mmCIF file of C-alpha atoms in Angstrom:
data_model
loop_
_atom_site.group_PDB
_atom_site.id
_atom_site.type_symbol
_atom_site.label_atom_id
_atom_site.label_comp_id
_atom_site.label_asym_id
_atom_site.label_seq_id
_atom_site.Cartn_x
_atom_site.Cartn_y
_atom_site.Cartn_z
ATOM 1 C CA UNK A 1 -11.849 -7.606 23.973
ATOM 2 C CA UNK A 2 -10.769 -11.237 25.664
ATOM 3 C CA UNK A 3 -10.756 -11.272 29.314
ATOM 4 C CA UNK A 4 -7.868 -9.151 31.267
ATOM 5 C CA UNK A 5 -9.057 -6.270 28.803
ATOM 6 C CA UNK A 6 -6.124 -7.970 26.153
ATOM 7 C CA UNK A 7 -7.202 -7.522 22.524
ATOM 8 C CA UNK A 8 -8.735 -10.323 20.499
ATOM 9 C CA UNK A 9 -6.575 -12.260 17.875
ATOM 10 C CA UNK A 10 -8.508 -11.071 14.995
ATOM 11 C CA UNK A 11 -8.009 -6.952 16.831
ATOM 12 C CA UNK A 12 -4.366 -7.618 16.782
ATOM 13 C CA UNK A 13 -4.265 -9.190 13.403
ATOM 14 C CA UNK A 14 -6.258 -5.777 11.690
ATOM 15 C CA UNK A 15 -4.456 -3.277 14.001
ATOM 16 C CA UNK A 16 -1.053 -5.238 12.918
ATOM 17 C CA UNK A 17 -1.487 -5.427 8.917
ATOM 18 C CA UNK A 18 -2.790 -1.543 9.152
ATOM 19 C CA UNK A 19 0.509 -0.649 10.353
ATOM 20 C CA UNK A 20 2.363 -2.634 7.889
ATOM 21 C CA UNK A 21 0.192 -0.724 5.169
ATOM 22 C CA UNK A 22 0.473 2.110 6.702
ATOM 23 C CA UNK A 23 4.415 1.710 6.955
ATOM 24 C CA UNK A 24 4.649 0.601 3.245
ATOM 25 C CA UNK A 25 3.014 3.323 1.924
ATOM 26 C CA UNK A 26 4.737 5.666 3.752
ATOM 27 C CA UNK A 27 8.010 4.347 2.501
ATOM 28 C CA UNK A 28 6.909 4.158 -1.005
ATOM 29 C CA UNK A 29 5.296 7.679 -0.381
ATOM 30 C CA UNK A 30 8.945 8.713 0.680
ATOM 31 C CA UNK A 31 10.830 7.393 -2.086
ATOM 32 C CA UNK A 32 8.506 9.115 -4.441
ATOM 33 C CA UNK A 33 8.851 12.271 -2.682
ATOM 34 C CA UNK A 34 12.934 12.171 -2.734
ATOM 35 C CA UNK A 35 12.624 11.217 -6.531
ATOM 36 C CA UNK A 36 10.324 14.158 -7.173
ATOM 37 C CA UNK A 37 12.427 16.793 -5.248
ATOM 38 C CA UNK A 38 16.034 15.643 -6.880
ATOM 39 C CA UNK A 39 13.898 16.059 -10.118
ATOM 40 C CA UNK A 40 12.983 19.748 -9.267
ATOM 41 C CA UNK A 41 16.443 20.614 -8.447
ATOM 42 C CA UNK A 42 17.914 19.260 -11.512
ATOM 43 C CA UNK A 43 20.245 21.456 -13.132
ATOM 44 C CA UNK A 44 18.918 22.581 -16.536
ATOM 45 C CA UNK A 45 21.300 23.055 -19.380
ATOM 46 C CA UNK A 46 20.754 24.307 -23.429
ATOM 47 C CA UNK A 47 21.892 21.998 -26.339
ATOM 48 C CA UNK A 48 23.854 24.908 -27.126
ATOM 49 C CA UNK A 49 27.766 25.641 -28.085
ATOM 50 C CA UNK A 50 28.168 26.736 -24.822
ATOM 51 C CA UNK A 51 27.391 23.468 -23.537
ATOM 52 C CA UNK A 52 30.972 22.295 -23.776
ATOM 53 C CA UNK A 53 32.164 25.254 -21.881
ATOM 54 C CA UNK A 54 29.756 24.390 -19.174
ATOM 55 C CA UNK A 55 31.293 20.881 -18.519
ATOM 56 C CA UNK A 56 34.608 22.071 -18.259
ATOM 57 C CA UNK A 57 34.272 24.052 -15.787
ATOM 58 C CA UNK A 58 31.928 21.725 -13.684
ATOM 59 C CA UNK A 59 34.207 19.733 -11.078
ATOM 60 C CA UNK A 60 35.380 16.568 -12.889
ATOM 61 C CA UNK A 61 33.477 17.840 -16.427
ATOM 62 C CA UNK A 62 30.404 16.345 -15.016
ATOM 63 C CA UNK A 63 27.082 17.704 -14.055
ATOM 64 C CA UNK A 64 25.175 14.320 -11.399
ATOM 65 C CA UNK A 65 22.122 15.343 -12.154
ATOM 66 C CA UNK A 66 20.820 17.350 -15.605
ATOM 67 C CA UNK A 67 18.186 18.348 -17.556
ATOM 68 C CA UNK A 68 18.602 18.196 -21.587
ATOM 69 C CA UNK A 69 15.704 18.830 -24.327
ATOM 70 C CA UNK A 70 16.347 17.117 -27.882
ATOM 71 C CA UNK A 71 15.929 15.579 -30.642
ATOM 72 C CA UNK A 72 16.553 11.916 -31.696
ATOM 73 C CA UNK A 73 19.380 12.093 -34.346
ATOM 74 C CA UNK A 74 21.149 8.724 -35.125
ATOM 75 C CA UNK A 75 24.634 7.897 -35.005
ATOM 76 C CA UNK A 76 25.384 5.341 -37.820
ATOM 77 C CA UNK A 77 22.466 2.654 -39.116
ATOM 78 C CA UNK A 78 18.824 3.180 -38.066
ATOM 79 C CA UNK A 79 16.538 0.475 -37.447
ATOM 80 C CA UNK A 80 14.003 -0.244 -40.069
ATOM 81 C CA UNK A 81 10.343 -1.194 -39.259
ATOM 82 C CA UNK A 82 9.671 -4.514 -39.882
ATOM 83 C CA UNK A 83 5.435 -3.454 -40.974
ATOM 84 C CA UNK A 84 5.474 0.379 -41.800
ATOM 85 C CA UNK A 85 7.605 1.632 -44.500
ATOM 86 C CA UNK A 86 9.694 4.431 -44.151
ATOM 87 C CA UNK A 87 9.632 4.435 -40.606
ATOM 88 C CA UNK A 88 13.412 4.825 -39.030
ATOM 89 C CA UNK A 89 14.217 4.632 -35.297
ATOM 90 C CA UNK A 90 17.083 3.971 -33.072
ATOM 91 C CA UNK A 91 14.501 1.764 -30.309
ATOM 92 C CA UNK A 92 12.061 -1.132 -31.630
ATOM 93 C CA UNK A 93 10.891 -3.279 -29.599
ATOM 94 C CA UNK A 94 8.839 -5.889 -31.118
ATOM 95 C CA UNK A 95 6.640 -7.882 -28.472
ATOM 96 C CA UNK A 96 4.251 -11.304 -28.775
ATOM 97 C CA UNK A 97 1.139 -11.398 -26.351
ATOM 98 C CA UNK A 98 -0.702 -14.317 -25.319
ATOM 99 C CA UNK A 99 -4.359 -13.426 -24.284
ATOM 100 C CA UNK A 100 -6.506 -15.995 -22.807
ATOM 101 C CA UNK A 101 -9.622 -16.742 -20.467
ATOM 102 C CA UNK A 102 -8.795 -18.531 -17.194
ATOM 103 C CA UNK A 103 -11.553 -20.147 -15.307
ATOM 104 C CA UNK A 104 -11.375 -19.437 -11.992
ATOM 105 C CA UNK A 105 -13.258 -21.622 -9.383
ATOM 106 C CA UNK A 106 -13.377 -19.328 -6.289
ATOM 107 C CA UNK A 107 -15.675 -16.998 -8.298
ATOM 108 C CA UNK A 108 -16.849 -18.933 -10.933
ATOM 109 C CA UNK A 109 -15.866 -16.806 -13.562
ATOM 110 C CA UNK A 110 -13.822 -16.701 -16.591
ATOM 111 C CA UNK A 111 -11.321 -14.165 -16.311
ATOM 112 C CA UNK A 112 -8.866 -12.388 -18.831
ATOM 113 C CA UNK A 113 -4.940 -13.130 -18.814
ATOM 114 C CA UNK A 114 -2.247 -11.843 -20.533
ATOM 115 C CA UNK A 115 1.112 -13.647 -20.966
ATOM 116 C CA UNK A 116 4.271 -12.225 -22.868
ATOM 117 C CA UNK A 117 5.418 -15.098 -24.624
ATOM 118 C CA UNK A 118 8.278 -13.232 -26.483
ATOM 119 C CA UNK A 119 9.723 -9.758 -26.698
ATOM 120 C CA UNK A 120 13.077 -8.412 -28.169
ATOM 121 C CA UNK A 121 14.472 -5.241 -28.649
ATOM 122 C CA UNK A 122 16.903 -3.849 -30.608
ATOM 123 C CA UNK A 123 18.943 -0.744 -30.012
ATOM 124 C CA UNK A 124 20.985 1.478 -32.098
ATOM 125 C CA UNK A 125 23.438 4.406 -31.234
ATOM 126 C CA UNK A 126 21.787 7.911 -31.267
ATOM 127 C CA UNK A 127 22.058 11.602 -30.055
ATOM 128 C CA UNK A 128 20.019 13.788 -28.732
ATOM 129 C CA UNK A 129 20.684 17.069 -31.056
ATOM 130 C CA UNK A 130 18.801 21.011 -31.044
ATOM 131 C CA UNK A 131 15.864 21.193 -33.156
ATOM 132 C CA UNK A 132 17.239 23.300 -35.777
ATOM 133 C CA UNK A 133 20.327 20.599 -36.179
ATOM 134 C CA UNK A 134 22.463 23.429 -36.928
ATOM 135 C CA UNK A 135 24.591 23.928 -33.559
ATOM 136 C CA UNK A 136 27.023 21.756 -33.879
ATOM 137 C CA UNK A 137 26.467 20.046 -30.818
ATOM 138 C CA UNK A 138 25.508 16.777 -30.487
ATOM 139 C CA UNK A 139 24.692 14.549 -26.697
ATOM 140 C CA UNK A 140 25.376 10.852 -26.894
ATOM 141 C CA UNK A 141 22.638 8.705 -25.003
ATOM 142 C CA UNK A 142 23.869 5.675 -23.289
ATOM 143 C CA UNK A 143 21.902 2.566 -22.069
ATOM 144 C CA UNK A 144 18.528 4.624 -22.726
ATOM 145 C CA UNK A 145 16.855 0.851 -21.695
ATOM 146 C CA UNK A 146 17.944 1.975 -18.702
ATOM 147 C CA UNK A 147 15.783 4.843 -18.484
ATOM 148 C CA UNK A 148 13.329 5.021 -15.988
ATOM 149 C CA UNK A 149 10.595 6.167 -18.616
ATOM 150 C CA UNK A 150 11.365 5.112 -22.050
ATOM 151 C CA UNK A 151 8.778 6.598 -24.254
ATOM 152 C CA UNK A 152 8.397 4.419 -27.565
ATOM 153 C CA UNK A 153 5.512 4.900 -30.502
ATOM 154 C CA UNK A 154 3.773 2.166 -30.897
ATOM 155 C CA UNK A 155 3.731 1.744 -34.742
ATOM 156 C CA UNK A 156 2.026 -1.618 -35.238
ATOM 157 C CA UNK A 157 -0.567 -3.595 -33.556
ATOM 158 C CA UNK A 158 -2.490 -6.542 -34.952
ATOM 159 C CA UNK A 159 -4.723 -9.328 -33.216
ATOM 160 C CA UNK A 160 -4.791 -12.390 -34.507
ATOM 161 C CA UNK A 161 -7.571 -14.932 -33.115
ATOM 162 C CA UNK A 162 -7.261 -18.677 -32.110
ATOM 163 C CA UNK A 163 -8.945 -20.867 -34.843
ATOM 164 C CA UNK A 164 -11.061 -23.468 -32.401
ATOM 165 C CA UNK A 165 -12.837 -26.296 -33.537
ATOM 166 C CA UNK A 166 -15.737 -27.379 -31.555
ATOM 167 C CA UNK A 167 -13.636 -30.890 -30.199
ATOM 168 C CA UNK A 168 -10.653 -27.601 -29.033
ATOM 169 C CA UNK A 169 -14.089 -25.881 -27.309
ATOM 170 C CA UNK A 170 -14.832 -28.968 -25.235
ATOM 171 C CA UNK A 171 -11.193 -29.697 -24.597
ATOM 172 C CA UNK A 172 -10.833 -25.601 -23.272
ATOM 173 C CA UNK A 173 -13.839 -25.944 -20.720
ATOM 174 C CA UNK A 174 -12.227 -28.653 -19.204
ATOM 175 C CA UNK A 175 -9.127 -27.789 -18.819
ATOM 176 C CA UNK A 176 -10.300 -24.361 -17.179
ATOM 177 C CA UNK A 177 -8.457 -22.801 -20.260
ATOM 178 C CA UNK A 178 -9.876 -21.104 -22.764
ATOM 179 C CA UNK A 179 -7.027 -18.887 -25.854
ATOM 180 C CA UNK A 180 -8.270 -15.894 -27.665
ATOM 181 C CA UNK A 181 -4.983 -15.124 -29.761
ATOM 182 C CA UNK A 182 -1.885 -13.755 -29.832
ATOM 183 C CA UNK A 183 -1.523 -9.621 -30.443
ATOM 184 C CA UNK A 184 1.637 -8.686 -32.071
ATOM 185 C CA UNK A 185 3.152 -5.213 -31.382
ATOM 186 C CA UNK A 186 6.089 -3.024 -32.553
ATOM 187 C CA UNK A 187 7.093 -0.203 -30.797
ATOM 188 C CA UNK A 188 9.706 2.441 -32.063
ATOM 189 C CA UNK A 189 11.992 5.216 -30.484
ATOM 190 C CA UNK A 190 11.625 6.850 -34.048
ATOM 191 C CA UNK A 191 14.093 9.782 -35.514
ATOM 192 C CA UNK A 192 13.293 13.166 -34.712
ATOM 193 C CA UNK A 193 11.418 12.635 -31.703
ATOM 194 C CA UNK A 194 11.627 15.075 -29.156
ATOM 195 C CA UNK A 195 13.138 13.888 -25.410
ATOM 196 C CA UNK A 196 13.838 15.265 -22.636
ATOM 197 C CA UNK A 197 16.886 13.669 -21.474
ATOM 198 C CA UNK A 198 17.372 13.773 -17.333
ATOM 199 C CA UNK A 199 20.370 12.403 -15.898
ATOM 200 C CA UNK A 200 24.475 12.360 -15.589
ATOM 201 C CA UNK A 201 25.862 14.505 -18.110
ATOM 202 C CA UNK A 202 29.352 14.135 -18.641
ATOM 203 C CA UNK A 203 32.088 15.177 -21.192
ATOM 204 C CA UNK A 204 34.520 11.799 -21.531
ATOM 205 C CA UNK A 205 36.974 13.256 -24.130
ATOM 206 C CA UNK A 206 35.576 14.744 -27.379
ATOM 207 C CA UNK A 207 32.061 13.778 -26.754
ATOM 208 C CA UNK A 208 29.494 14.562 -24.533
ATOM 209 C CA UNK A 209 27.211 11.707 -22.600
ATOM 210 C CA UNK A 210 24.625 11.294 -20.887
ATOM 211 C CA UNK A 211 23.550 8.685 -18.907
ATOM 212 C CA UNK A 212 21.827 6.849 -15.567
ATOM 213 C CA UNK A 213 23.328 9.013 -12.591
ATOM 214 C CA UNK A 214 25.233 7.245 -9.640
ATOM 215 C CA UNK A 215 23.143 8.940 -7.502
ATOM 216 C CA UNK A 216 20.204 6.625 -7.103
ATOM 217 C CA UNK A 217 17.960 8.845 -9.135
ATOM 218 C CA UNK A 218 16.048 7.547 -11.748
ATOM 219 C CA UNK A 219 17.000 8.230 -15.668
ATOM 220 C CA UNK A 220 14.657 9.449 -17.962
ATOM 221 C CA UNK A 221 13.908 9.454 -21.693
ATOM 222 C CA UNK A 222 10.733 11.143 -22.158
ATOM 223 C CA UNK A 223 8.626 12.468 -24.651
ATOM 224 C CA UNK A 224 6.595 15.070 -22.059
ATOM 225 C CA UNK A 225 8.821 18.277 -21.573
ATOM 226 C CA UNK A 226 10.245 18.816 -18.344
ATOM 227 C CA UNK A 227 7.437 20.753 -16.790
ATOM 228 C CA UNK A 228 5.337 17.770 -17.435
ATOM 229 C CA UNK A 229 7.840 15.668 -16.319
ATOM 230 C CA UNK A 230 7.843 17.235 -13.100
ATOM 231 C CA UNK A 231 3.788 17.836 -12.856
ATOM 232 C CA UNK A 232 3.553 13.902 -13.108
ATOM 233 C CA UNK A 233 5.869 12.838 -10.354
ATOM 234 C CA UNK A 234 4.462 15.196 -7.959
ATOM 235 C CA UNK A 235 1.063 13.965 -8.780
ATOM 236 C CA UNK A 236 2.811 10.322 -7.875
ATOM 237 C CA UNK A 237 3.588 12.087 -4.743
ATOM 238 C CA UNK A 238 0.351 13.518 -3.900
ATOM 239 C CA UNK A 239 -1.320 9.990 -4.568
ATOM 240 C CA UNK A 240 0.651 8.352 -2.588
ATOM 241 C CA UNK A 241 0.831 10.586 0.529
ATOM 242 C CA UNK A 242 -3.522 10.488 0.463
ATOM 243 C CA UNK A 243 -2.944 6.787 0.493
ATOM 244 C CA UNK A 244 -0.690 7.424 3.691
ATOM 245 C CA UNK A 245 -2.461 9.835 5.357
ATOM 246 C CA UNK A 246 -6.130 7.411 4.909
ATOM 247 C CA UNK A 247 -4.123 4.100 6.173
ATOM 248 C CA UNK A 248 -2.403 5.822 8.918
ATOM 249 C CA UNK A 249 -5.726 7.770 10.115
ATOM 250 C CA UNK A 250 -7.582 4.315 10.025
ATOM 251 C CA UNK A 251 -4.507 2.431 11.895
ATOM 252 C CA UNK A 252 -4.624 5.452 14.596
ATOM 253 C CA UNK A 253 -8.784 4.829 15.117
ATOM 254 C CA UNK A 254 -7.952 1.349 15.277
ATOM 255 C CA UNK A 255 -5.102 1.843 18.107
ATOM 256 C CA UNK A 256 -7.754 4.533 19.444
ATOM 257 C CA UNK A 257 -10.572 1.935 19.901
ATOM 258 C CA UNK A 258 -8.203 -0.613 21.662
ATOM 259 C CA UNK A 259 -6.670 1.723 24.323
ATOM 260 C CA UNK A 260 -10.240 2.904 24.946
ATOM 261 C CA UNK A 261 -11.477 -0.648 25.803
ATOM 262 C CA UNK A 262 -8.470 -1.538 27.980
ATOM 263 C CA UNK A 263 -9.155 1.713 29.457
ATOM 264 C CA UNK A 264 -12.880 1.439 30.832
ATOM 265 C CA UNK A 265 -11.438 -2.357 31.781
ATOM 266 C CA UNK A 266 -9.258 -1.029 33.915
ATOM 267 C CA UNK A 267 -11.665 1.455 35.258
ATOM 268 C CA UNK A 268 -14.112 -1.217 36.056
ATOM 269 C CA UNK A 269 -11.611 -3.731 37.384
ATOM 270 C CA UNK A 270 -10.195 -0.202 39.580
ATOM 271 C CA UNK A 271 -14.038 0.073 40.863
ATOM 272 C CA UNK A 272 -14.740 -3.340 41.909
ATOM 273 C CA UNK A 273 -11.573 -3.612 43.828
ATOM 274 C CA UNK A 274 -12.527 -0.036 45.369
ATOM 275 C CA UNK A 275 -16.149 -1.896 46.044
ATOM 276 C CA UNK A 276 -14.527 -5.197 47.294
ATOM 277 C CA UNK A 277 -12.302 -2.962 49.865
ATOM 278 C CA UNK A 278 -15.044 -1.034 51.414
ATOM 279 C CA UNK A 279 -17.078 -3.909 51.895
ATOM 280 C CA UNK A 280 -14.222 -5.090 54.188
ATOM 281 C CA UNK A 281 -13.796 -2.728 55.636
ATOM 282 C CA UNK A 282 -17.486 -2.401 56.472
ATOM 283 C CA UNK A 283 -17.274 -6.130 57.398
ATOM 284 C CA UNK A 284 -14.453 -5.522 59.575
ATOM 285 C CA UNK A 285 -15.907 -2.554 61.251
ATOM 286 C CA UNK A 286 -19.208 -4.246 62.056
ATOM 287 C CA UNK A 287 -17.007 -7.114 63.370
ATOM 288 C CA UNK A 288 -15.330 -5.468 65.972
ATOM 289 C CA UNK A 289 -18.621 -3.667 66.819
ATOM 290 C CA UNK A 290 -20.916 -5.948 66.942
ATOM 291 C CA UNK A 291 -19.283 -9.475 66.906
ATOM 292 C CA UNK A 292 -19.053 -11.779 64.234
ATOM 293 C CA UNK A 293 -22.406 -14.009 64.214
ATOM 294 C CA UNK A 294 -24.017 -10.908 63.237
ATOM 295 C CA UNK A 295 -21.456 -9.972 60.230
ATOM 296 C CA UNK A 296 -21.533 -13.815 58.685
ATOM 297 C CA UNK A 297 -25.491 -13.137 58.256
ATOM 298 C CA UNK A 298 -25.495 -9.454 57.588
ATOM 299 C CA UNK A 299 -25.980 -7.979 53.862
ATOM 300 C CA UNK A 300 -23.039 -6.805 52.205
ATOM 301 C CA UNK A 301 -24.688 -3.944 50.714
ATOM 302 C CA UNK A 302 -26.406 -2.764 53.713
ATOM 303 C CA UNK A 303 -24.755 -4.389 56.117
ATOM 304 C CA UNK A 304 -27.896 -4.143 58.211
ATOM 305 C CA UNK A 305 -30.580 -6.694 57.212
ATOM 306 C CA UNK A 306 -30.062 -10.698 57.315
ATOM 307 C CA UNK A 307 -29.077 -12.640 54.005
ATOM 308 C CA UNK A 308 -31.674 -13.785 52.401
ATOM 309 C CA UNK A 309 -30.861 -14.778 48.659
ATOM 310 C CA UNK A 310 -28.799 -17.262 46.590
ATOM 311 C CA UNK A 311 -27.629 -16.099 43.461
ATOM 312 C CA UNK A 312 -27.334 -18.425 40.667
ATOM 313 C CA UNK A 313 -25.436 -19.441 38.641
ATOM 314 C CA UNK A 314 -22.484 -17.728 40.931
ATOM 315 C CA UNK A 315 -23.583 -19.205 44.308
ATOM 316 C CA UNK A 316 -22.944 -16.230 46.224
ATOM 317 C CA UNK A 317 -25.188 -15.784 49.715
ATOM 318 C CA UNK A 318 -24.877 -12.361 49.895
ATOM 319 C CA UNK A 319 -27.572 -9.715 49.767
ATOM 320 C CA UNK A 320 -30.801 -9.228 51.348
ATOM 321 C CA UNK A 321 -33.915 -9.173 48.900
ATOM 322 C CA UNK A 322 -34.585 -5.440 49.268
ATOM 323 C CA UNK A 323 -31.215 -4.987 48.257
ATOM 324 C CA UNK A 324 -31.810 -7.276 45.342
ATOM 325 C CA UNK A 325 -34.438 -5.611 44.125
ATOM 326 C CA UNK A 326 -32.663 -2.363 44.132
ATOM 327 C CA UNK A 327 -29.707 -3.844 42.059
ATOM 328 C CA UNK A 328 -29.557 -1.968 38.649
ATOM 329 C CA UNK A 329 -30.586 -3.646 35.636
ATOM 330 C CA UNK A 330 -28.827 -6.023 34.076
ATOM 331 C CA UNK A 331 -28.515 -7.512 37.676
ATOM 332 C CA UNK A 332 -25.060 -8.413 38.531
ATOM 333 C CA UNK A 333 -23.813 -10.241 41.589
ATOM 334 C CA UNK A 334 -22.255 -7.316 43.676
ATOM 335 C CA UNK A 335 -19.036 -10.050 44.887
ATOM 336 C CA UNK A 336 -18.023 -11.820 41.787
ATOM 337 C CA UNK A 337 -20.312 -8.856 39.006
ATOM 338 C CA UNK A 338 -21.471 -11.959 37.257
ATOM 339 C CA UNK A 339 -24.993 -11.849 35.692
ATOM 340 C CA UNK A 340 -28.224 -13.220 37.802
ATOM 341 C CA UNK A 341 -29.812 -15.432 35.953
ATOM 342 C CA UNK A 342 -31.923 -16.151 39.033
ATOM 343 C CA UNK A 343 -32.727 -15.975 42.605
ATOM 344 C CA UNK A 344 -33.450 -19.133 45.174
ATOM 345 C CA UNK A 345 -34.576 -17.668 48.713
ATOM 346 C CA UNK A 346 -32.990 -18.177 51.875
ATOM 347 C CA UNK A 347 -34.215 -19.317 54.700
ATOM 348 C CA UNK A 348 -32.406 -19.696 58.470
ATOM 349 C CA UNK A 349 -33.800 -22.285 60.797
#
């Protein structure tokens, strides 16, 4: 603590950013929490006939916020691997990865980094349809890039080294920059997966859509089944809520510590001006009893023997050297409470 019992710079600095952690967590904590309870009180509906029926008699033909398990059915072309034969989708997403070592001079270490370099994806229209595909019913999935949790197969993967000749290993060293290659990846929505579809399901004429709500909620494309769904957000929740509950139990000890200081401050700044006023009032007693020769020479602890001390490095004339010697350890002046370092005696001629 500085002097007037105020926190140090450094105190307010920890006791500041553990509130703004404390703060953000709790907000992300929140949002997590609202995402995971509009989740559980999703409406769940069958890829069924009666599906149909059910949107016409919801208020606009719309259900905000629904639950539908499918299958991946597309609607016209599919999209074509361009490495694994025979494998259809209606998602790829074909992605080029730059790894490379970074030296970094803080630590003195090389350290991995990863750079996309170029990624494109290519979407076609698809439905999500019942498993048996024999319903008649078909849900049209709209922006599924969209989605929240876009679950794609990863179909192809291949790493292909930098070729380095010993002049390139010099030149990398210096510059602090060291390649390893580029990884190529393809990743496919394929046909026939199974999804569970969460989001705004609406009936817009003949056909039956669904897609990101208007609600704020997130959209989701999954591959997990709803349960699962559901089990992983409210683990989210869980995880982030520990995180809260840690920060904010380390920003309360913090605030704790600082009030407690400031507290015994003030106790001791209450004592010595409790001290200070019954010395005067000793001091003014004595005076009017005795005179005041005797009081400018009298102790001011016992208010009975003659000065006799100089207390360094305060100055202070002020105490009698019984009264000294009775002073708890460490030794403080009993004016001013600053440390004796030493004592000079006194003497009156």
């Amino acid at each position: 603590m500085e002097g007037g019992g105020r926190p140090s710079a450094a105190q307010a600095v920890l006791l500041a950013a553990s509130t703004a952690i404390t703060a953000l967590l709790y907000s992300i904590y929140r949002q997590k929490a609202r995402v995971a309870h509009g989740l559980e009180g999703a409406k769940k509906v069958r890829l069924d006939p009666d599906l149909r029926a059910v949107l016409l008699e919801a208020p606009g033909r719309c259900v905000p916020y629904a639950v539908i398990e499918g299958v991946v059915r597309s609607v016209k072309d599919t999209l074509s691997s361009q490495f694994v034969e025979n494998c259809k989708g209606v998602v790829q997403r074909l992605t080029l990865q730059e790894h490379k070592m970074v030296w970094n001079r803080t630590t003195h270490l090389w350290n991995d980094y990863e750079k996309i370099i170029h990624q494109r994806t290519n979407t076609t229209p698809f439905d999500l349809v019942p498993a048996e595909d024999n319903a008649g019913v078909a849900v049209r999935v709209m922006k599924p890039l969209d989605a929240a949790e876009l679950s794609l197969e990863t179909v192809y993967e291949k790493f292909h080294p930098s070729v380095q000749s010993f002049t390139d290993v010099i030149g990398h060293y210096i510059s602090g920059e060291r390649p390893k290659g580029i990884q190529e990846t393809e990743q496919m929505l394929k046909v026939g997966t199974a999804l569970t579809g969460v989001g705004e399901l609406v009936l817009d004429n003949a056909t039956i859509k669904l897609q990101p709500p208007k609600q704020g909620m997130p959209y989701y494309l999954s591959s997990l089944d709803f349960e699962s769904l559901l089990q992983k957000q409210e683990s989210s929740v869980r995880f982030w809520k520990i995180l809260t509950v840690v920060f904010g139990f380390a920003t309360c000890t913090i605030l704790f510590f600082l009030l407690r200081k400031q507290y015994r401050h003030h106790r001791e700044r209450q004592h010595l001006r409790q001290m200070q006023e019954e010395f005067r009032q000793a001091q003014e007693r004595l005076m009017n009893a005795e005179g005041g020769e005797i009081l400018k020479n009298a102790c001011v602890v016992c208010l009975s023997s003659t000065k006799s001390c100089v207390f360094l490095e305060c100055g202070h004339v002020c105490s009698c050297h019984e009264c000294y010697q009775a002073l708890p350890k460490p030794k403080k002046c009993p004016i001013c409470r600053q440390g004796i370092t030493r004592v000079v005696p006194l003497y009156n001629s």
